[in-house]
Short mmCIF file of C-alpha atoms in Angstrom, two decimals:
data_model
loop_
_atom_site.label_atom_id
_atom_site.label_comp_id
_atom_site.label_asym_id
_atom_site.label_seq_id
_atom_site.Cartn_x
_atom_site.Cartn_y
_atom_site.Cartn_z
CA UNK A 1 0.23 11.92 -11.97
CA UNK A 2 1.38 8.44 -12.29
CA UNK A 3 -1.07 5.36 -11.31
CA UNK A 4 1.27 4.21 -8.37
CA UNK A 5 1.40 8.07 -7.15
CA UNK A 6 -2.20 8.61 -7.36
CA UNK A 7 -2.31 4.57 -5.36
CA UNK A 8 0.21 6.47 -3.00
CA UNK A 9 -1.83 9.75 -2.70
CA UNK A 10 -5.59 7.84 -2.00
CA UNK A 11 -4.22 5.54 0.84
CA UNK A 12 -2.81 8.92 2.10
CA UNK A 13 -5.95 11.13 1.54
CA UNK A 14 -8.69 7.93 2.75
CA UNK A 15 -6.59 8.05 6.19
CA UNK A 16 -6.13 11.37 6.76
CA UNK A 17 -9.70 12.28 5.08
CA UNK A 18 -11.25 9.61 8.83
CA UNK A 19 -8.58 10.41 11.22
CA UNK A 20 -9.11 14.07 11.65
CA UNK A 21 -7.02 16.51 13.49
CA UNK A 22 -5.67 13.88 15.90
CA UNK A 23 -3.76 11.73 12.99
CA UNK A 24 -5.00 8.92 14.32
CA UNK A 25 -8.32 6.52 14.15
CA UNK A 26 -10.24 5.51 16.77
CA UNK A 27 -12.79 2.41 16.65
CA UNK A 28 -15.66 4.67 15.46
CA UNK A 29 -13.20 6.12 13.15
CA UNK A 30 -12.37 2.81 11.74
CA UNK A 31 -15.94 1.65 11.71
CA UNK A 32 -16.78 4.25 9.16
CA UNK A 33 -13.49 4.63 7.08
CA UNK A 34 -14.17 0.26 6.57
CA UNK A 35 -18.19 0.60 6.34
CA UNK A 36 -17.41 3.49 3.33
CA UNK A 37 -14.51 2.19 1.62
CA UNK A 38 -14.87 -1.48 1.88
CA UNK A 39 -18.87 -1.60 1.99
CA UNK A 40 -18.13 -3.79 5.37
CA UNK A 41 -17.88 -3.42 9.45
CA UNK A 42 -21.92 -2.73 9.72
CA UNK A 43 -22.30 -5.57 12.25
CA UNK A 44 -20.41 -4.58 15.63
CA UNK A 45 -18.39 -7.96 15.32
CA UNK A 46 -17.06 -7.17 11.70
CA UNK A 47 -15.93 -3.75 12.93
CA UNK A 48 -14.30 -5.10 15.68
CA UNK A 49 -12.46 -7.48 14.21
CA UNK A 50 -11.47 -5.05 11.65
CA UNK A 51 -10.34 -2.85 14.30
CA UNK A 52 -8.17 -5.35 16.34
CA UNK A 53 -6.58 -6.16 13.13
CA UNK A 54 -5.37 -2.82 12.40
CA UNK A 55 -4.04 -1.98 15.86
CA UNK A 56 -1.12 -3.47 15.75
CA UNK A 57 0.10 -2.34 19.15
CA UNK A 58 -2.93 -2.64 20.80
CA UNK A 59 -2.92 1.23 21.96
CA UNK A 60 -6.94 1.51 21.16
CA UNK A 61 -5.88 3.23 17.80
CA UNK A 62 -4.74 3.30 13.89
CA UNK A 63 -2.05 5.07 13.49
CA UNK A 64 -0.99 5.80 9.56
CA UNK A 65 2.01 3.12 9.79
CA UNK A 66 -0.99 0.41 10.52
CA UNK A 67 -3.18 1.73 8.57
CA UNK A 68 -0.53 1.26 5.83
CA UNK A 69 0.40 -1.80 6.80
CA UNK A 70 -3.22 -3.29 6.84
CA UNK A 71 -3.11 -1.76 3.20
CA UNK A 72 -0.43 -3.92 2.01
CA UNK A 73 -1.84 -6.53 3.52
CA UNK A 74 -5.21 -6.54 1.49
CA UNK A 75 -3.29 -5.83 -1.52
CA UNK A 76 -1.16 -9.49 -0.83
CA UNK A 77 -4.60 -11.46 0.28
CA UNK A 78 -5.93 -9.78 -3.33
CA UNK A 79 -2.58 -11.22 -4.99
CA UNK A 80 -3.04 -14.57 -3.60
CA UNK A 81 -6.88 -14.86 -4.41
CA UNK A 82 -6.18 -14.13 -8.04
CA UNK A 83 -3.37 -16.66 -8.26
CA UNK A 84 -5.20 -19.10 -6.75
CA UNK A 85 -7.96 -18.70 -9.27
CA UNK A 86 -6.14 -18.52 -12.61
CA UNK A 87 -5.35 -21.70 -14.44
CA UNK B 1 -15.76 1.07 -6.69
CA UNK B 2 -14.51 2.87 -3.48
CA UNK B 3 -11.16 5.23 -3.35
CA UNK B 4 -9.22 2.53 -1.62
CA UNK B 5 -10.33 -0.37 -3.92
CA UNK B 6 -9.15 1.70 -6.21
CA UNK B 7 -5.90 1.90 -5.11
CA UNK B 8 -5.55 -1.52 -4.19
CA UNK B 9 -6.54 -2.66 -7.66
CA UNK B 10 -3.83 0.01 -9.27
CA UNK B 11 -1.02 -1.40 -7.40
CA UNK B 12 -1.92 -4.72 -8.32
CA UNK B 13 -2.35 -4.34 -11.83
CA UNK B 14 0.86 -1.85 -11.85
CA UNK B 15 3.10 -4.73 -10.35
CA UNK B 16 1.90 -7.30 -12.79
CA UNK B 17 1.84 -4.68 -15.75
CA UNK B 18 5.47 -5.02 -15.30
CA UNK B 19 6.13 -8.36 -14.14
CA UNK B 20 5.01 -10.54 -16.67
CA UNK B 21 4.20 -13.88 -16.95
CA UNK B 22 6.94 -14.86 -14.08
CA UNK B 23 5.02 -12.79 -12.00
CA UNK B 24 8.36 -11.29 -10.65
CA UNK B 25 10.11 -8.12 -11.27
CA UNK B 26 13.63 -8.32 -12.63
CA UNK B 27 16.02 -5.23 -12.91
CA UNK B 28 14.96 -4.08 -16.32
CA UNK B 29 11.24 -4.53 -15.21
CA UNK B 30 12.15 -2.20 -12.11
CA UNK B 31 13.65 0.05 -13.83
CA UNK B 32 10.88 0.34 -16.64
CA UNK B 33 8.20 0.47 -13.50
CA UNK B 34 10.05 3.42 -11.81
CA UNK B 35 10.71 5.45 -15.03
CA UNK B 36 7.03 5.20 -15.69
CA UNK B 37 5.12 5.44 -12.50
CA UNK B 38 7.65 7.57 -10.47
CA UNK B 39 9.63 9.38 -13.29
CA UNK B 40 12.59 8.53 -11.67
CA UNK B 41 15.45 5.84 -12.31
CA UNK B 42 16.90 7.43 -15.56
CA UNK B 43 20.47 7.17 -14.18
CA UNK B 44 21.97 3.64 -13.63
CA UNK B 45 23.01 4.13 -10.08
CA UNK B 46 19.39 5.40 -9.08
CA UNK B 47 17.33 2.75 -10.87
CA UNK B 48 20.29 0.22 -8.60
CA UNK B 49 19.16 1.59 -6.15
CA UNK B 50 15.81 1.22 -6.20
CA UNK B 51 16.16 -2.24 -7.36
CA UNK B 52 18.29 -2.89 -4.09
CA UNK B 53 15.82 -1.64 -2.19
CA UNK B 54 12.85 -3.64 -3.14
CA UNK B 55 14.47 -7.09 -3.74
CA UNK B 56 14.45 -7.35 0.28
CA UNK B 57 15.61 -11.01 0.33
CA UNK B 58 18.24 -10.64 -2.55
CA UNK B 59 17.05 -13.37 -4.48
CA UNK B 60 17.72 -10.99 -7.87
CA UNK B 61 13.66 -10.54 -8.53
CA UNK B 62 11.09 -8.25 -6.70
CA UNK B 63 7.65 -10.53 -5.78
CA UNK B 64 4.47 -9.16 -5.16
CA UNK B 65 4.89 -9.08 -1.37
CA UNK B 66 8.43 -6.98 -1.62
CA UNK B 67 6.78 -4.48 -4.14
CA UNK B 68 3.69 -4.22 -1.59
CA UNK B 69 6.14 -3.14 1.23
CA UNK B 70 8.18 -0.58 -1.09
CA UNK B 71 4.84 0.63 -1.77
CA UNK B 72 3.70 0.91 2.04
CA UNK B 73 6.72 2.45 3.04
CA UNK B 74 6.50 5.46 0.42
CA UNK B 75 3.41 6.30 1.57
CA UNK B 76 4.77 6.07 5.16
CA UNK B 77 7.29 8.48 3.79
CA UNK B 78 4.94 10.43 1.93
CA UNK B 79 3.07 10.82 5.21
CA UNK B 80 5.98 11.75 7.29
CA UNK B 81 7.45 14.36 4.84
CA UNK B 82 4.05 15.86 4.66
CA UNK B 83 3.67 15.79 7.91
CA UNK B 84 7.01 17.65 8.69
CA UNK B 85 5.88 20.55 6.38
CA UNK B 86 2.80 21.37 8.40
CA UNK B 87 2.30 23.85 11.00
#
């Protein structure tokens, strides 16, 4: 499978993998899926903030169209920081 | 380094695999990126097509932000078609 497919198929699996049989995440969901994949979130405030960032529409969960879109947006703040430090 | 590091890393370093030192994707560039990493794009009308889609503002070049969202929204497709297929 190609790079960008097996990209495609993680961010699929990673969601799925924390959101369980309801499809979506709740906080404590979130907490974990961040403290695992990102190493962050162990302080309460960290989660929380990571949490009000991904729900969008404020509905107390992450569905897989915010979880996708809080995706793209690391992958842009990741762009910017390695422009910023290249010569 | 964690699954969704992972695939945050491949998309970057796919995009820029392909862009160059403009740091832009032009039409040939798309259509080299979506032979490779999606196997698709062989005919001239489907690699247009693709091209159309990602240049979002028109400008004639695909940036790092308009490949991010093509990227999001196949998994959001991905998701949705998989979705559909379940009991």
């Amino acid at each position: 499978m190609s790079n960008l497919m097996d990209a495609i198929g993680m961010i699929y699996a990673i969601f799925h993998e924390h959101a369980g049989p309801d499809k979506k995440l709740n906080k404590a969901e979130v907490v974990k899926l961040v403290r695992k994949e990102l190493g962050k979130g162990d302080s309460g405030k960290a989660a929380e903030s990571f949490f009000k960032t991904m729900d969008d529409d404020k509905d107390g969960f992450v569905d897989f169209n915010e979880f996708t879109t809080f995706v793209a947006a690391s992958c842009i703040l990741l762009n910017e920081s390695l422009r910023s430090s290249q010569p």
